[in-house]
Amino acid sequence: MHALKTLLFWLIPLLLLGTAHAVDPDTLLKPEEAFQPSARLVDNTHISVQWQVAKGYYLYRDRIRVSHDKQDLALDFPAGIVKDDPYFGRTEVYPQDVALIARSPRTLQASDRIELTFQGCAEAGICYPPQTVSLTLDGRSSTTGVAGLFGVAGKAETPDESGFFGGSLAITLGLFLLAGLGLSFTACLYPLIPIVSTIILGQQGISRQRSLLLTLSYIQGMALSYAAAGMAAAASGTLLVVALQQPWVTALFAGFFVLMALAMFGVFSLQLPSSLQSHIQKLGQRLPGGHYGSVFVMGVLSAVLVGPCMAPPLAAALAYIGRSGDLLTGGLSLYSLALGMGAPLLLIGGFGASILPRLSGTTMNRVRRGFGVILLLVAVWVAQPLWYPRLAEPASSMHLTVRSGDELDRALQQARGKPVLVDVYADWCVSCIELERKTFPDPTVKQALREYVLIRADVTRNDDEAQGLLRRFGLYGPPAILFYDRAGQLHEKRLIGFQPPAALIAGLPAEPAR
Amino acid sequence: MKARLVLLATLLLAACAPTPYEQLERAALQTLAASPLQSDTLRGKPLIINYWASWCSPCREEMPELAALQRQHGQNLTILGIALDERSAVQAFLQQTPVNYPVLLGDFAGISALMVEQGNEKRGLPYTVLFDAQGREVARFSGRVHAEQLNALLRSQAAGRDSQAEKQ
């Protein structure tokens, strides 16, 4: 009997222990899973050393050492993030994939080995002892097995669509709804806030219910046009996303926002001709929701507007729809996405209308002017593809530009024997220009790409040749970075969307041994 | 005959599950004063092994709590701090933050193996294991441990021992 009692005395705290664990050891990664290093020879004396750092883990900059033949190599570190450690003060850490350049005083070969020492922690409050790894300089990761599952091959580039859409329709749609909610907290939707507010603020003394319904109608317009865009892409296989980024479309929108801003400043009042107005008023009296139609159209326009900002998730969805031809699932998915995105706007709709009556006339004017400024900024933002390229430095000479499949083939033929990077680019694509300005000129990137032949596939014109290029790679639009190996074979791995320098370097395919 | 079988079975069982004392013995740890650890002296009372290092922020945070726990339980508890660290770094840290229990050093590979053997497969620090007076594992903690957690376990263990004593 007493044995049982003793057992119980032990069991009770053990049961409590489940909650007492500071860190759940089951979800914790081993250090070799949390930090996966690889090294690649850039040229005879420069090595690009990279770590893939798992989410929720970080490496200490000060604790990174690279040595060859027992000699420490000089390192060029990228800037890290300053972490305020309660004991060590401000220390620089790398919470994401990191790439640095090591300089060797001696000539090296890809088969040479270097030794890396590094140390990091989990945000959850666990630190790992210093890790020492010996690597060859051919870009291969030191670890296999479990590490292989986490994939050295681009984890962030292309979402795993098979898994994502594998579940039931309800789960898929739920996920899209959540994704939409998430997207609504990104800067993508900021331009929509003044629009919603304009619609609601423009109306004097409307009920909260009505303003909510108006906003809802607006969101429906947005959501349905997303659904339509998805289905249209599936049905036609045309480059919808690209078409919407055409300069004249962009210019139209920018102009529209400038007009709206001017109206807010009181330059003129946005009013329809009185005959038309009374006509609409009559129509409005007959239909309880006279304004819903216009607001709905506004929603449609807004969907088009924020589309390019959300290129990566849209590309994934459109790719899936295009491949499966499943119009219903695809359309509904994008519809859920837009509903999720629009949900926070409902708050603005309801809140804006209820708070306004309490504001005085001068405050009201100030608010209007404030919105005018925001609308002007939105106009500038919308027009970004038009002015941003003018700021860009002249197209870097390191790129060889091709505009058709034939030209690309010829360039690839010439580059045989060297690895090739193809940068799918367009003048009107903001992310492409960012790549041009921020990533390619980066010294670490330049080093890492030294051996590569850089080809720019320019699809600015969006003509048949350009569309052919995109179709050839199964792309919906720029930016995308593709790789060919020395034998002229296209790598499966590709990078879609803007890539900061470290991500680009980490995303380079491992070179098969020569 | 029967007695011999029982003895054999006991020995086999013991061989399968080495006690922490045997594990410590094999790791050949040394105190800061470079004398070997007398693992036999650990038997007969609860034992807390705390793996730490001076470069590990959560470790530094919990050590004063462990020292307080040792003060509170005095002779009825053994705490061992095992450092996966350089001797000089350990000495420097302990000068700033002295503890009242022994801190042990050894070669990294040996300590790492010992830690994995005692259940820390992920090899993260801090890591703390509590054994009862018979050397059976009671609890293990990945990450910062709090004195109350250990105290609750120690109290219930003492209560269990008392009730056992009453029956006898």
mmCIF file of C-alpha atoms in Angstrom, chain A residues 129-463:
data_model
loop_
_atom_site.group_PDB
_atom_site.id
_atom_site.type_symbol
_atom_site.label_atom_id
_atom_site.label_comp_id
_atom_site.label_asym_id
_atom_site.label_seq_id
_atom_site.Cartn_x
_atom_site.Cartn_y
_atom_site.Cartn_z
ATOM 1 C CA PRO A 129 27.254 24.924 -27.184
ATOM 2 C CA PRO A 130 29.627 26.168 -29.878
ATOM 3 C CA GLN A 131 29.248 24.070 -33.019
ATOM 4 C CA THR A 132 32.201 23.138 -35.151
ATOM 5 C CA VAL A 133 31.634 21.905 -38.678
ATOM 6 C CA SER A 134 34.043 20.997 -41.435
ATOM 7 C CA LEU A 135 32.838 21.791 -44.949
ATOM 8 C CA THR A 136 34.023 21.468 -48.519
ATOM 9 C CA LEU A 137 33.645 24.562 -50.680
ATOM 10 C CA ASP A 138 31.152 23.177 -53.189
ATOM 11 C CA GLY A 139 28.014 24.640 -51.653
ATOM 12 C CA ARG A 140 26.877 21.424 -50.104
ATOM 13 C CA SER A 141 25.487 21.478 -46.621
ATOM 14 C CA SER A 142 27.379 19.450 -44.064
ATOM 15 C CA THR A 143 24.319 17.763 -42.715
ATOM 16 C CA THR A 144 22.177 15.135 -44.321
ATOM 17 C CA GLY A 145 19.193 13.182 -43.081
ATOM 18 C CA VAL A 146 17.010 15.357 -40.945
ATOM 19 C CA ALA A 147 18.658 18.474 -42.302
ATOM 20 C CA GLY A 148 17.729 17.316 -45.770
ATOM 21 C CA LEU A 149 14.084 17.323 -44.780
ATOM 22 C CA PHE A 150 14.287 20.957 -43.854
ATOM 23 C CA GLY A 151 15.604 21.509 -47.305
ATOM 24 C CA VAL A 152 18.610 23.457 -48.340
ATOM 25 C CA ALA A 153 16.610 24.002 -51.508
ATOM 26 C CA GLY A 154 14.608 27.193 -51.251
ATOM 27 C CA LYS A 155 12.111 26.869 -48.493
ATOM 28 C CA ALA A 156 10.502 30.256 -48.815
ATOM 29 C CA GLU A 157 10.354 30.551 -52.578
ATOM 30 C CA THR A 158 7.485 28.387 -53.653
ATOM 31 C CA PRO A 159 4.856 27.426 -51.122
ATOM 32 C CA ASP A 160 4.123 23.732 -51.097
ATOM 33 C CA GLU A 161 0.886 23.843 -52.987
ATOM 34 C CA SER A 162 0.196 20.135 -52.906
ATOM 35 C CA GLY A 163 0.099 20.175 -49.114
ATOM 36 C CA PHE A 164 -1.727 23.424 -48.977
ATOM 37 C CA PHE A 165 -4.557 22.358 -51.209
ATOM 38 C CA GLY A 166 -4.524 18.734 -50.146
ATOM 39 C CA GLY A 167 -7.116 19.204 -47.413
ATOM 40 C CA SER A 168 -10.806 19.664 -47.803
ATOM 41 C CA LEU A 169 -12.228 22.739 -49.466
ATOM 42 C CA ALA A 170 -13.321 24.171 -46.118
ATOM 43 C CA ILE A 171 -9.796 23.974 -44.709
ATOM 44 C CA THR A 172 -8.345 25.504 -47.853
ATOM 45 C CA LEU A 173 -10.793 28.371 -47.753
ATOM 46 C CA GLY A 174 -10.246 28.876 -44.042
ATOM 47 C CA LEU A 175 -6.522 29.083 -44.600
ATOM 48 C CA PHE A 176 -7.014 31.620 -47.355
ATOM 49 C CA LEU A 177 -9.269 33.671 -45.097
ATOM 50 C CA LEU A 178 -6.608 33.662 -42.402
ATOM 51 C CA ALA A 179 -3.937 34.499 -44.942
ATOM 52 C CA GLY A 180 -6.063 37.418 -46.062
ATOM 53 C CA LEU A 181 -6.390 38.650 -42.490
ATOM 54 C CA GLY A 182 -2.633 38.408 -42.172
ATOM 55 C CA LEU A 183 -2.112 40.302 -45.403
ATOM 56 C CA SER A 184 -4.383 43.051 -44.214
ATOM 57 C CA PHE A 185 -1.838 43.917 -41.560
ATOM 58 C CA THR A 186 0.864 44.441 -44.134
ATOM 59 C CA ALA A 187 1.412 47.771 -45.773
ATOM 60 C CA CYS A 188 -0.332 46.454 -48.888
ATOM 61 C CA LEU A 189 -3.718 47.549 -47.666
ATOM 62 C CA TYR A 190 -2.817 50.978 -46.365
ATOM 63 C CA PRO A 191 -3.797 52.651 -49.620
ATOM 64 C CA LEU A 192 -7.289 51.262 -49.165
ATOM 65 C CA ILE A 193 -7.880 52.930 -45.807
ATOM 66 C CA PRO A 194 -8.267 56.437 -47.238
ATOM 67 C CA ILE A 195 -10.535 55.051 -49.948
ATOM 68 C CA VAL A 196 -12.848 53.447 -47.450
ATOM 69 C CA SER A 197 -12.739 56.543 -45.309
ATOM 70 C CA THR A 198 -13.432 58.751 -48.296
ATOM 71 C CA ILE A 199 -16.443 56.723 -49.199
ATOM 72 C CA ILE A 200 -17.764 56.843 -45.677
ATOM 73 C CA LEU A 201 -16.579 60.333 -44.727
ATOM 74 C CA GLY A 202 -17.966 61.671 -47.948
ATOM 75 C CA GLN A 203 -21.400 60.739 -46.710
ATOM 76 C CA GLN A 204 -22.757 63.048 -44.045
ATOM 77 C CA GLY A 205 -24.788 61.617 -41.228
ATOM 78 C CA ILE A 206 -25.231 58.084 -42.370
ATOM 79 C CA SER A 207 -25.937 55.370 -39.871
ATOM 80 C CA ARG A 208 -23.308 52.977 -38.694
ATOM 81 C CA GLN A 209 -25.296 50.157 -40.162
ATOM 82 C CA ARG A 210 -25.330 51.802 -43.546
ATOM 83 C CA SER A 211 -21.634 52.576 -43.461
ATOM 84 C CA LEU A 212 -20.913 49.003 -42.521
ATOM 85 C CA LEU A 213 -23.044 47.787 -45.382
ATOM 86 C CA LEU A 214 -21.272 50.168 -47.736
ATOM 87 C CA THR A 215 -17.917 48.865 -46.615
ATOM 88 C CA LEU A 216 -19.192 45.348 -46.987
ATOM 89 C CA SER A 217 -20.277 46.089 -50.505
ATOM 90 C CA TYR A 218 -16.859 47.538 -51.186
ATOM 91 C CA ILE A 219 -15.200 44.402 -49.869
ATOM 92 C CA GLN A 220 -17.490 42.263 -51.966
ATOM 93 C CA GLY A 221 -16.378 44.172 -55.019
ATOM 94 C CA MET A 222 -12.789 43.527 -54.096
ATOM 95 C CA ALA A 223 -13.344 39.884 -53.229
ATOM 96 C CA LEU A 224 -15.359 39.073 -56.325
ATOM 97 C CA SER A 225 -12.813 40.663 -58.602
ATOM 98 C CA TYR A 226 -10.118 38.577 -56.981
ATOM 99 C CA ALA A 227 -12.202 35.501 -57.583
ATOM 100 C CA ALA A 228 -12.758 36.601 -61.155
ATOM 101 C CA ALA A 229 -9.071 37.282 -61.630
ATOM 102 C CA GLY A 230 -8.250 33.819 -60.367
ATOM 103 C CA MET A 231 -10.743 32.128 -62.607
ATOM 104 C CA ALA A 232 -9.854 34.231 -65.597
ATOM 105 C CA ALA A 233 -6.223 33.297 -65.134
ATOM 106 C CA ALA A 234 -7.184 29.673 -64.998
ATOM 107 C CA ALA A 235 -9.428 29.843 -68.028
ATOM 108 C CA SER A 236 -7.305 31.903 -70.352
ATOM 109 C CA GLY A 237 -3.808 31.340 -69.138
ATOM 110 C CA THR A 238 -3.110 34.951 -70.043
ATOM 111 C CA LEU A 239 -0.920 37.203 -68.033
ATOM 112 C CA LEU A 240 -3.521 38.984 -66.026
ATOM 113 C CA VAL A 241 -1.161 40.113 -63.341
ATOM 114 C CA VAL A 242 1.189 41.492 -65.930
ATOM 115 C CA ALA A 243 -1.584 43.222 -67.825
ATOM 116 C CA LEU A 244 -2.633 45.050 -64.699
ATOM 117 C CA GLN A 245 0.852 46.396 -64.221
ATOM 118 C CA GLN A 246 0.865 48.113 -67.598
ATOM 119 C CA PRO A 247 2.049 51.715 -67.396
ATOM 120 C CA TRP A 248 -1.178 53.212 -68.735
ATOM 121 C CA VAL A 249 -3.231 51.382 -66.108
ATOM 122 C CA THR A 250 -0.874 52.629 -63.444
ATOM 123 C CA ALA A 251 -1.022 56.183 -64.751
ATOM 124 C CA LEU A 252 -4.803 56.068 -64.765
ATOM 125 C CA PHE A 253 -4.920 55.064 -61.141
ATOM 126 C CA ALA A 254 -2.357 57.636 -60.071
ATOM 127 C CA GLY A 255 -4.359 60.335 -61.820
ATOM 128 C CA PHE A 256 -7.528 59.133 -60.145
ATOM 129 C CA PHE A 257 -5.953 59.452 -56.719
ATOM 130 C CA VAL A 258 -4.597 62.912 -57.445
ATOM 131 C CA LEU A 259 -8.112 63.999 -58.395
ATOM 132 C CA MET A 260 -9.476 62.514 -55.178
ATOM 133 C CA ALA A 261 -6.815 64.345 -53.193
ATOM 134 C CA LEU A 262 -7.604 67.652 -54.875
ATOM 135 C CA ALA A 263 -11.232 67.149 -53.983
ATOM 136 C CA MET A 264 -10.237 66.616 -50.399
ATOM 137 C CA PHE A 265 -8.276 69.877 -50.428
ATOM 138 C CA GLY A 266 -11.422 71.586 -51.630
ATOM 139 C CA VAL A 267 -10.087 72.555 -55.050
ATOM 140 C CA PHE A 268 -13.386 71.361 -56.429
ATOM 141 C CA SER A 269 -16.199 69.347 -54.979
ATOM 142 C CA LEU A 270 -16.688 65.915 -56.300
ATOM 143 C CA GLN A 271 -20.165 66.246 -57.595
ATOM 144 C CA LEU A 272 -21.912 64.845 -60.536
ATOM 145 C CA PRO A 273 -23.868 67.199 -62.834
ATOM 146 C CA SER A 274 -27.075 68.136 -61.028
ATOM 147 C CA SER A 275 -29.313 66.524 -63.617
ATOM 148 C CA LEU A 276 -27.441 63.273 -63.286
ATOM 149 C CA GLN A 277 -27.368 63.713 -59.538
ATOM 150 C CA SER A 278 -31.091 64.046 -59.221
ATOM 151 C CA HIS A 279 -31.467 61.137 -61.571
ATOM 152 C CA ILE A 280 -29.276 59.029 -59.339
ATOM 153 C CA GLN A 281 -31.012 60.343 -56.265
ATOM 154 C CA LYS A 282 -34.296 59.152 -57.637
ATOM 155 C CA LEU A 283 -32.702 55.861 -58.444
ATOM 156 C CA GLY A 284 -31.312 55.827 -54.936
ATOM 157 C CA GLN A 285 -34.750 56.358 -53.461
ATOM 158 C CA ARG A 286 -36.114 53.487 -55.429
ATOM 159 C CA LEU A 287 -33.212 51.206 -54.565
ATOM 160 C CA PRO A 288 -32.486 51.162 -50.837
ATOM 161 C CA GLY A 289 -28.772 50.840 -51.541
ATOM 162 C CA GLY A 290 -28.221 53.535 -54.109
ATOM 163 C CA HIS A 291 -24.533 53.951 -53.374
ATOM 164 C CA TYR A 292 -23.672 50.312 -53.035
ATOM 165 C CA GLY A 293 -23.069 49.938 -56.736
ATOM 166 C CA SER A 294 -20.464 52.679 -56.931
ATOM 167 C CA VAL A 295 -18.772 51.475 -53.797
ATOM 168 C CA PHE A 296 -18.745 48.002 -55.259
ATOM 169 C CA VAL A 297 -16.976 49.283 -58.367
ATOM 170 C CA MET A 298 -14.492 51.046 -56.093
ATOM 171 C CA GLY A 299 -13.812 47.698 -54.482
ATOM 172 C CA VAL A 300 -13.147 46.164 -57.872
ATOM 173 C CA LEU A 301 -10.653 48.926 -58.660
ATOM 174 C CA SER A 302 -8.956 48.529 -55.289
ATOM 175 C CA ALA A 303 -8.427 44.832 -55.848
ATOM 176 C CA VAL A 304 -6.604 45.657 -59.042
ATOM 177 C CA LEU A 305 -4.619 48.286 -57.192
ATOM 178 C CA VAL A 306 -3.218 46.182 -54.376
ATOM 179 C CA GLY A 307 -2.727 43.145 -56.579
ATOM 180 C CA PRO A 308 0.928 43.721 -57.469
ATOM 181 C CA CYS A 309 1.836 44.299 -53.822
ATOM 182 C CA MET A 310 0.661 40.829 -53.009
ATOM 183 C CA ALA A 311 2.294 39.137 -55.946
ATOM 184 C CA PRO A 312 3.829 36.173 -54.099
ATOM 185 C CA PRO A 313 0.664 34.754 -52.476
ATOM 186 C CA LEU A 314 -1.331 35.527 -55.577
ATOM 187 C CA ALA A 315 1.267 33.853 -57.753
ATOM 188 C CA ALA A 316 0.988 30.705 -55.676
ATOM 189 C CA ALA A 317 -2.794 30.696 -55.879
ATOM 190 C CA LEU A 318 -2.843 31.485 -59.572
ATOM 191 C CA ALA A 319 -0.212 28.862 -60.266
ATOM 192 C CA TYR A 320 -2.343 26.288 -58.551
ATOM 193 C CA ILE A 321 -5.496 27.306 -60.339
ATOM 194 C CA GLY A 322 -3.693 27.394 -63.651
ATOM 195 C CA ARG A 323 -2.286 23.936 -63.148
ATOM 196 C CA SER A 324 -5.351 22.223 -61.777
ATOM 197 C CA GLY A 325 -7.900 24.037 -63.880
ATOM 198 C CA ASP A 326 -10.147 23.861 -60.829
ATOM 199 C CA LEU A 327 -12.060 27.077 -61.341
ATOM 200 C CA LEU A 328 -14.356 26.723 -58.362
ATOM 201 C CA THR A 329 -11.728 26.060 -55.713
ATOM 202 C CA GLY A 330 -9.424 28.649 -57.184
ATOM 203 C CA GLY A 331 -12.087 31.312 -57.399
ATOM 204 C CA LEU A 332 -13.412 30.612 -53.919
ATOM 205 C CA SER A 333 -9.903 30.612 -52.483
ATOM 206 C CA LEU A 334 -9.131 34.054 -53.790
ATOM 207 C CA TYR A 335 -12.566 35.206 -52.689
ATOM 208 C CA SER A 336 -11.836 34.056 -49.109
ATOM 209 C CA LEU A 337 -8.448 35.710 -49.256
ATOM 210 C CA ALA A 338 -10.035 39.036 -50.150
ATOM 211 C CA LEU A 339 -12.747 38.664 -47.513
ATOM 212 C CA GLY A 340 -10.053 38.169 -44.904
ATOM 213 C CA MET A 341 -8.152 41.164 -46.196
ATOM 214 C CA GLY A 342 -11.246 43.305 -46.083
ATOM 215 C CA ALA A 343 -12.390 42.351 -42.597
ATOM 216 C CA PRO A 344 -10.364 45.075 -40.814
ATOM 217 C CA LEU A 345 -11.734 47.641 -43.244
ATOM 218 C CA LEU A 346 -15.172 46.927 -41.835
ATOM 219 C CA LEU A 347 -13.937 48.291 -38.518
ATOM 220 C CA ILE A 348 -12.830 51.488 -40.184
ATOM 221 C CA GLY A 349 -16.177 51.701 -41.912
ATOM 222 C CA GLY A 350 -18.146 51.361 -38.702
ATOM 223 C CA PHE A 351 -15.790 53.383 -36.546
ATOM 224 C CA GLY A 352 -15.316 56.237 -38.969
ATOM 225 C CA ALA A 353 -18.981 56.963 -39.377
ATOM 226 C CA SER A 354 -19.797 56.837 -35.678
ATOM 227 C CA ILE A 355 -16.965 59.072 -34.552
ATOM 228 C CA LEU A 356 -17.344 61.825 -37.104
ATOM 229 C CA PRO A 357 -20.505 63.617 -35.965
ATOM 230 C CA ARG A 358 -18.677 64.571 -32.763
ATOM 231 C CA LEU A 359 -15.981 66.436 -34.676
ATOM 232 C CA SER A 360 -16.174 70.193 -35.227
ATOM 233 C CA GLY A 361 -16.076 71.779 -38.652
ATOM 234 C CA THR A 362 -12.416 72.805 -38.455
ATOM 235 C CA THR A 363 -11.389 69.357 -37.260
ATOM 236 C CA MET A 364 -13.369 67.890 -40.077
ATOM 237 C CA ASN A 365 -11.511 70.067 -42.550
ATOM 238 C CA ARG A 366 -8.203 69.059 -41.071
ATOM 239 C CA VAL A 367 -9.153 65.409 -41.331
ATOM 240 C CA ARG A 368 -10.113 65.947 -44.946
ATOM 241 C CA ARG A 369 -6.830 67.665 -45.678
ATOM 242 C CA GLY A 370 -5.000 64.871 -43.908
ATOM 243 C CA PHE A 371 -6.697 62.394 -46.156
ATOM 244 C CA GLY A 372 -5.827 64.557 -49.102
ATOM 245 C CA VAL A 373 -2.164 64.244 -48.214
ATOM 246 C CA ILE A 374 -2.532 60.494 -47.760
ATOM 247 C CA LEU A 375 -4.269 60.213 -51.117
ATOM 248 C CA LEU A 376 -1.454 62.141 -52.782
ATOM 249 C CA LEU A 377 1.046 59.785 -51.209
ATOM 250 C CA VAL A 378 -1.013 56.899 -52.476
ATOM 251 C CA ALA A 379 -0.888 58.418 -55.940
ATOM 252 C CA VAL A 380 2.889 58.599 -55.707
ATOM 253 C CA TRP A 381 2.965 55.024 -54.434
ATOM 254 C CA VAL A 382 0.690 53.787 -57.193
ATOM 255 C CA ALA A 383 2.791 55.519 -59.790
ATOM 256 C CA GLN A 384 5.952 53.937 -58.408
ATOM 257 C CA PRO A 385 6.515 51.787 -61.499
ATOM 258 C CA LEU A 386 6.531 54.975 -63.563
ATOM 259 C CA TRP A 387 9.073 56.992 -61.601
ATOM 260 C CA TYR A 388 11.104 54.373 -59.782
ATOM 261 C CA PRO A 389 13.035 53.201 -62.860
ATOM 262 C CA ARG A 390 14.141 56.807 -63.470
ATOM 263 C CA LEU A 391 15.884 56.750 -60.106
ATOM 264 C CA ALA A 392 17.556 53.442 -60.796
ATOM 265 C CA GLU A 393 21.148 53.467 -61.836
ATOM 266 C CA PRO A 394 21.666 52.687 -65.497
ATOM 267 C CA ALA A 395 20.937 49.030 -66.083
ATOM 268 C CA SER A 396 23.990 47.247 -64.804
ATOM 269 C CA SER A 397 26.334 46.288 -67.578
ATOM 270 C CA MET A 398 26.915 42.913 -65.990
ATOM 271 C CA HIS A 399 23.548 41.828 -67.312
ATOM 272 C CA LEU A 400 23.127 40.568 -70.842
ATOM 273 C CA THR A 401 19.612 41.518 -71.902
ATOM 274 C CA VAL A 402 17.399 39.218 -73.952
ATOM 275 C CA ARG A 403 13.819 39.852 -75.028
ATOM 276 C CA SER A 404 12.759 36.609 -76.660
ATOM 277 C CA GLY A 405 13.132 32.883 -76.326
ATOM 278 C CA ASP A 406 15.495 32.749 -79.310
ATOM 279 C CA GLU A 407 17.748 35.410 -77.869
ATOM 280 C CA LEU A 408 17.768 33.574 -74.557
ATOM 281 C CA ASP A 409 18.729 30.297 -76.241
ATOM 282 C CA ARG A 410 21.605 32.010 -78.037
ATOM 283 C CA ALA A 411 22.817 33.586 -74.798
ATOM 284 C CA LEU A 412 22.585 30.262 -72.981
ATOM 285 C CA GLN A 413 24.528 28.584 -75.771
ATOM 286 C CA GLN A 414 27.301 31.150 -75.397
ATOM 287 C CA ALA A 415 27.354 30.720 -71.640
ATOM 288 C CA ARG A 416 27.759 26.946 -71.812
ATOM 289 C CA GLY A 417 30.362 25.822 -69.310
ATOM 290 C CA LYS A 418 29.449 28.495 -66.842
ATOM 291 C CA PRO A 419 26.532 28.674 -64.422
ATOM 292 C CA VAL A 420 23.841 31.096 -65.534
ATOM 293 C CA LEU A 421 21.467 33.306 -63.621
ATOM 294 C CA VAL A 422 18.398 34.510 -65.509
ATOM 295 C CA ASP A 423 16.755 37.568 -64.007
ATOM 296 C CA VAL A 424 13.212 37.934 -65.310
ATOM 297 C CA TYR A 425 12.719 41.671 -65.285
ATOM 298 C CA ALA A 426 10.391 44.452 -66.378
ATOM 299 C CA ASP A 427 10.723 48.218 -66.105
ATOM 300 C CA TRP A 428 7.281 48.500 -64.558
ATOM 301 C CA CYS A 429 7.967 45.910 -61.868
ATOM 302 C CA VAL A 430 8.958 47.602 -58.637
ATOM 303 C CA SER A 431 10.409 44.481 -57.051
ATOM 304 C CA CYS A 432 12.597 43.963 -60.131
ATOM 305 C CA ILE A 433 14.018 47.429 -59.755
ATOM 306 C CA GLU A 434 14.588 46.867 -56.071
ATOM 307 C CA LEU A 435 16.522 43.732 -56.946
ATOM 308 C CA GLU A 436 18.485 45.841 -59.405
ATOM 309 C CA ARG A 437 19.263 48.554 -56.889
ATOM 310 C CA LYS A 438 19.567 46.760 -53.599
ATOM 311 C CA THR A 439 20.518 43.159 -54.227
ATOM 312 C CA PHE A 440 22.647 42.797 -57.345
ATOM 313 C CA PRO A 441 25.052 45.668 -56.503
ATOM 314 C CA ASP A 442 25.626 44.286 -52.989
ATOM 315 C CA PRO A 443 29.314 43.337 -52.673
ATOM 316 C CA THR A 444 28.566 39.937 -51.123
ATOM 317 C CA VAL A 445 26.162 39.170 -53.962
ATOM 318 C CA LYS A 446 28.683 40.345 -56.539
ATOM 319 C CA GLN A 447 31.243 38.052 -54.994
ATOM 320 C CA ALA A 448 28.866 35.110 -54.899
ATOM 321 C CA LEU A 449 27.838 35.647 -58.522
ATOM 322 C CA ARG A 450 31.333 36.196 -59.874
ATOM 323 C CA GLU A 451 31.340 32.987 -61.833
ATOM 324 C CA TYR A 452 27.819 33.355 -63.112
ATOM 325 C CA VAL A 453 26.801 34.658 -66.491
ATOM 326 C CA LEU A 454 23.954 37.044 -65.748
ATOM 327 C CA ILE A 455 21.157 37.217 -68.270
ATOM 328 C CA ARG A 456 18.245 39.554 -67.968
ATOM 329 C CA ALA A 457 15.044 38.356 -69.586
ATOM 330 C CA ASP A 458 13.305 41.675 -70.153
ATOM 331 C CA VAL A 459 9.529 41.323 -70.392
ATOM 332 C CA THR A 460 8.813 45.054 -70.146
ATOM 333 C CA ARG A 461 7.041 45.150 -73.502
ATOM 334 C CA ASN A 462 4.687 42.330 -72.575
ATOM 335 C CA ASP A 463 4.509 41.393 -76.270
#
